Short mmCIF file of C-alpha atoms (C1' of nucleotides) in Angstrom, two decimals:
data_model
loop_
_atom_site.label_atom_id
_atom_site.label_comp_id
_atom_site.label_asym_id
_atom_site.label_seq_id
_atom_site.Cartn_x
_atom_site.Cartn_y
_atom_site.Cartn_z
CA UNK F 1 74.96 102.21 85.05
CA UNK F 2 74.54 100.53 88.27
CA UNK F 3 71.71 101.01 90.78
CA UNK F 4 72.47 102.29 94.10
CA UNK F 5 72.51 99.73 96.65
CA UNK F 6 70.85 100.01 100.18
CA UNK F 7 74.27 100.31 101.73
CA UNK F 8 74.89 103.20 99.92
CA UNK F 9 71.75 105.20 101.99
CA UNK F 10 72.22 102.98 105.12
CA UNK F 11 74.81 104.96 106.65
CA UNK F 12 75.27 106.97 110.03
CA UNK F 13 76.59 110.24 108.28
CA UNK F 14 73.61 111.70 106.41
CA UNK F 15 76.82 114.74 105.09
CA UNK F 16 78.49 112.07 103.77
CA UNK F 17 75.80 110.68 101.65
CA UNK F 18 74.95 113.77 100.52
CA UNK F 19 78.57 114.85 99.65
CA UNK F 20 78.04 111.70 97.63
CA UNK F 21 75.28 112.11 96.05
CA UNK F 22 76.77 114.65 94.07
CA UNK F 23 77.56 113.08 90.38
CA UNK F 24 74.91 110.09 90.67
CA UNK F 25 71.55 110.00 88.14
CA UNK F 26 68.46 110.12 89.06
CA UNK F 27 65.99 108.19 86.89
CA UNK F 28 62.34 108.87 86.21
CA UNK F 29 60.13 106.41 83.87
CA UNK F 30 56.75 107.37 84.37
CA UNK F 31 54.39 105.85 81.28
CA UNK F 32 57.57 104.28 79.63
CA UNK F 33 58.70 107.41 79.31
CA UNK F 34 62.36 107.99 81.18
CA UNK F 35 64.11 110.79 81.73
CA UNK F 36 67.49 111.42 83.58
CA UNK F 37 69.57 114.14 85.66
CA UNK F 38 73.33 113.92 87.29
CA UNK F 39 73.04 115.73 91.04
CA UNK F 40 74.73 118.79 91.33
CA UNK F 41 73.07 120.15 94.57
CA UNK F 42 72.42 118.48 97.66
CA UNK F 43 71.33 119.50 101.47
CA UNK F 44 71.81 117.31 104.33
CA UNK F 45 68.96 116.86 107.10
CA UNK F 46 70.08 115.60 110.44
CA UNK F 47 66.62 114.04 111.59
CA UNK F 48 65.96 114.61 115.68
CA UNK F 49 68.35 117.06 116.25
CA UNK F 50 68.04 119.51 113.25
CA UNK F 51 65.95 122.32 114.04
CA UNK F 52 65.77 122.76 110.33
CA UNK F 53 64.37 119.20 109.74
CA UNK F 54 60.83 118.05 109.59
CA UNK F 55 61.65 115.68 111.83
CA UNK F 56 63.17 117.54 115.01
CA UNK F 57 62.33 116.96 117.96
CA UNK F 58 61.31 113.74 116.78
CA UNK F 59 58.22 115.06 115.15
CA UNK F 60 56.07 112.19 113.61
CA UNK F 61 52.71 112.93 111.62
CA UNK F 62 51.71 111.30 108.42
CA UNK F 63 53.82 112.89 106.64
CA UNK F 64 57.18 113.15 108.25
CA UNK F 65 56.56 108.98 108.86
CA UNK F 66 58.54 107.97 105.72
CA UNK F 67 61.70 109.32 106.90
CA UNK F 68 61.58 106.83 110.20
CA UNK F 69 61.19 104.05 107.76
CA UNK F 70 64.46 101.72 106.02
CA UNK F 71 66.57 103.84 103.84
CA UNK F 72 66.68 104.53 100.42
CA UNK F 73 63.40 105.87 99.43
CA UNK F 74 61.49 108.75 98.13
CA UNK F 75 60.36 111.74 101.00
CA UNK F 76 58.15 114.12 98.44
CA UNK F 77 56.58 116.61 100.15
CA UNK F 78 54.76 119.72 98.59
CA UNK F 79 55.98 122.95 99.90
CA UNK F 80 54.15 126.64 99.23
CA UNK F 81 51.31 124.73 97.59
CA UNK F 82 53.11 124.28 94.55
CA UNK F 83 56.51 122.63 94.38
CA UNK F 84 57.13 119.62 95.11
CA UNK F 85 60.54 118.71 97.18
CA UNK F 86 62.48 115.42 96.51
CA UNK F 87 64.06 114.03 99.33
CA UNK F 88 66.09 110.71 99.96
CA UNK F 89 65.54 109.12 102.71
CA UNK F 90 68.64 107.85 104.58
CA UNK F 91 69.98 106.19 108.11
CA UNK F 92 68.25 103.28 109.34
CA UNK F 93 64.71 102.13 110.37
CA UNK F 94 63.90 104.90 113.19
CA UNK F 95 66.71 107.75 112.42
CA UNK F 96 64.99 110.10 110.27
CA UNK F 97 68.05 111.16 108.01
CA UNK F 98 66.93 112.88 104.36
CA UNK F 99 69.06 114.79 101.81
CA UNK F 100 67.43 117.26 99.79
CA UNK F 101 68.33 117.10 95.58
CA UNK F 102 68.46 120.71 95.18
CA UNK F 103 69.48 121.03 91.40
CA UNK F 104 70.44 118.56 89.08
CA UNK F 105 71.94 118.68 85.48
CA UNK F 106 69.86 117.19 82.64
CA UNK F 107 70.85 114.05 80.86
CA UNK F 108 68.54 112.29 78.95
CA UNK F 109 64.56 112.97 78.21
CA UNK F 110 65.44 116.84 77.83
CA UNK F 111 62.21 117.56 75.60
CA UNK F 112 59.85 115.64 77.50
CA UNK F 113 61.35 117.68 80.90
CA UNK F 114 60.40 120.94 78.69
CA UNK F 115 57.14 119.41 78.24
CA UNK F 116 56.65 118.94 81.50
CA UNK F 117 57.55 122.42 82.76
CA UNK F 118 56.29 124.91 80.11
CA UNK F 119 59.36 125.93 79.21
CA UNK F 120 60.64 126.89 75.73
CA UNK F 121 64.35 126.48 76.26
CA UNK F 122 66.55 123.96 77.55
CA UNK F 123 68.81 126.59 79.89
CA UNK F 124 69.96 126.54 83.36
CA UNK F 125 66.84 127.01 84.80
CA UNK F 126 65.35 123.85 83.58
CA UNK F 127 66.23 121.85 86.53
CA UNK F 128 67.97 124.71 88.71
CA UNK F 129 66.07 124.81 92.44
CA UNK F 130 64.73 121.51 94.20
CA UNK F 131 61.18 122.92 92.68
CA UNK F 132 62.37 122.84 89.35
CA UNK F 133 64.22 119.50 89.47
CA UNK F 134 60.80 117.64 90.68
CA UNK F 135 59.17 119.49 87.73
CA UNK F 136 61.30 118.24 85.18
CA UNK F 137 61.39 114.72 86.38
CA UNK F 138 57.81 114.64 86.94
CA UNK F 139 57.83 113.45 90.70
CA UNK F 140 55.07 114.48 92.49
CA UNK F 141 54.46 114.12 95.94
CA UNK F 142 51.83 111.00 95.74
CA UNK F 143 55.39 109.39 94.83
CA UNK F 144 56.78 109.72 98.06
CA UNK F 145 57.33 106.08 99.81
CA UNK F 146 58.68 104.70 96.52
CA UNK F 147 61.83 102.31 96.44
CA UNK F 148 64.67 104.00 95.01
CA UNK F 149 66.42 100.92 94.21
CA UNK F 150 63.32 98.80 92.31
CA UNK F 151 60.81 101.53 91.14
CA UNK F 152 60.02 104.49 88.36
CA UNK F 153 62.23 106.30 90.55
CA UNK F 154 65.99 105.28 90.55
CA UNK F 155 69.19 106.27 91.59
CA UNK F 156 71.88 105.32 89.70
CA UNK F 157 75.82 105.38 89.29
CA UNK F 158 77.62 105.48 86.28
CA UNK F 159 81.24 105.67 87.15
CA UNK F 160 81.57 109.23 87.03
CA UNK F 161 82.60 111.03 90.45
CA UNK F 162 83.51 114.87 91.26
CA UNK F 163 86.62 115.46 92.93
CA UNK F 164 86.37 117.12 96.53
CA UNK F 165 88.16 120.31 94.63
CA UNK F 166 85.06 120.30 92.60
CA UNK F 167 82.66 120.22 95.77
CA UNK F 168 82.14 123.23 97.77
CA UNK F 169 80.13 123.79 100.94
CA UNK F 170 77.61 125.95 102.25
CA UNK F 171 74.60 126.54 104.71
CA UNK F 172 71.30 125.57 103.23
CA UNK F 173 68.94 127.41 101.34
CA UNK F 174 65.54 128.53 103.12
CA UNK F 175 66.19 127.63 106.55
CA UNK F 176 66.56 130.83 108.40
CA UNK F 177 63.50 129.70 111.13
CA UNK F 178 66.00 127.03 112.16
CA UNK F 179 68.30 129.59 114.35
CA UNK F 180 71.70 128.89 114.58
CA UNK F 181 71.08 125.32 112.99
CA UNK F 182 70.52 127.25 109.67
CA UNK F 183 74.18 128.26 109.54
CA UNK F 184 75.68 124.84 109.19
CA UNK F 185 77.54 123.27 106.13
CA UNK F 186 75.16 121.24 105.08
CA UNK F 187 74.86 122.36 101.46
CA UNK F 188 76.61 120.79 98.75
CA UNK F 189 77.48 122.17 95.23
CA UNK F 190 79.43 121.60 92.39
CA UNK F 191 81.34 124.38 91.91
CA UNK F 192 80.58 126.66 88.78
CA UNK F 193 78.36 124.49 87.88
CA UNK F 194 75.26 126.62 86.21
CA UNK F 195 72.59 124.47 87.33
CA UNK F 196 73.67 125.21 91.17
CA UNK F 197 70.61 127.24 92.27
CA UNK F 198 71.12 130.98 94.07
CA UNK F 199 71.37 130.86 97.69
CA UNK F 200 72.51 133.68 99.46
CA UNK F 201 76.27 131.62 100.16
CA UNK F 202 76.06 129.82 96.90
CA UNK F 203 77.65 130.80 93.37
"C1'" DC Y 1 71.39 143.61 91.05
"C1'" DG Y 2 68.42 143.59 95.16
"C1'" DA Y 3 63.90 143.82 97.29
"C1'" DC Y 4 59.48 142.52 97.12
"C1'" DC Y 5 55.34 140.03 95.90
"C1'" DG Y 6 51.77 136.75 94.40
"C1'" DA Y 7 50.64 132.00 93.51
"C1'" DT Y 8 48.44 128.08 96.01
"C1'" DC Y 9 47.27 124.19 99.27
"C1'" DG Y 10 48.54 120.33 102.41
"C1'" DT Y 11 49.86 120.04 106.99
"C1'" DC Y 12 49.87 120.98 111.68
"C1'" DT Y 13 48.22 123.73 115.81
"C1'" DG L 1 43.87 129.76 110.58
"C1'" DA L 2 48.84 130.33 109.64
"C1'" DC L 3 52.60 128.99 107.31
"C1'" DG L 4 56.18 127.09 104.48
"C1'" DA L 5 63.39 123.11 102.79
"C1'" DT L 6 60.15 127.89 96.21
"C1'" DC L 7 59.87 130.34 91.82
"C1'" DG L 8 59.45 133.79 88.48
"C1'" DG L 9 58.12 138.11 87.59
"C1'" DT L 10 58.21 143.16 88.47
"C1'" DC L 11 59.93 147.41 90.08
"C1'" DG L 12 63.30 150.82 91.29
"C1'" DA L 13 68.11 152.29 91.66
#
DNA sequence: CGACCGATCGTCT
DNA sequence: GACGATCGGTCGA
């Protein structure tokens, strides 16, 4: 299990990280207590020039600011009043790249992730929906700004790597105010997988 | 299965 | 003061 190095997010081609995303772990230890997920969902967001981003029109406010900072750390931001969205931040210092975990597939911690969200059973929807997956890993938005490579957030690669045959796709979820930028492939799912949330496009 | 609705609050205008 | 990069429940067909 190897951390992800800065390279990895420091790339021009915020699709391709996200397409690559896809199969990594995400790590949580909050209190010494750790708990793990492999991606299975991702959405790309094209900074400046994506109506569907917080960042377009190169919008900066307090909150937006982490995405204009280095790569490779933790955009949380609470949406609805309620959930609370994990984003990665990506692209260098000034290019406001993020990808969107969407829905991830449990790995380790499994009890303390139904602690965490109330649930009795350890199904699908556990850690289906970007919502959900925040729930279970217990990242909240006072986390955003955190180091993905050196913190109780990581994001980590343990050899194991989907095929493109096994990748699939789609516009994103949610976006319809963004106009025509709303119908780009920017969604990524594992296909079949049963953790992939419901979109209107997706499985 | 699809449509709709309420929850709930930080952020931006 | 309005509005979400959502979710889970309900209702009707």
């Amino acid at each position: 299990m190897n951390v992800l190095p800065r390279e990895f997010y420091d790339r021009n081609d915020v699709v391709a990280i996200a397409t690559d995303l896809l199969g990594k772990i995400i790590i949580t230890r909050f209190d010494g207590v750790i708990t793990s997920a492999r991606i299975v969902e991702t959405e790309a967001y094209n900074g400046i020039i994506d109506k569907a981003s917080h960042a377009f029109g190169n919008r900066r406010t307090n909150r937006t600011e982490i995405m204009y900072g280095p790569p490779g750390f933790a955009y949380v931001y609470l949406c609805y009043g309620i959930h609370h969205l994990f984003n990665v931040v990506c692209n260098s210092h000034e290019i406001p790249h993020a990808v969107l975990i969407r829905a991830v597939e449990p790995v380790e911690g499994i009890s303390k992730m139904l602690e965490r969200t109330g649930k009795k059973n350890a199904d699908f929807t556990l850690t289906r929906g970007p919502g959900n997956v925040s729930k279970a890993l217990g990242i909240k938005t006072f986390h955003t700004g955190l180091d993905l490579l050196d913190s109780e957030i990581l994001i980590a690669e343990d050899g194991f790597r989907y095929s493109q045959k096994e990748i699939e796709k789609t516009p994103r979820i949610g976006v319809a105010y963004a106009g025509k930028d709303a119908l780009l492939p920017y969604r990524f799912i594992v296909k079949g997988n049963k953790y992939v949330s419901k979109g209107k496009m997706g499985i």
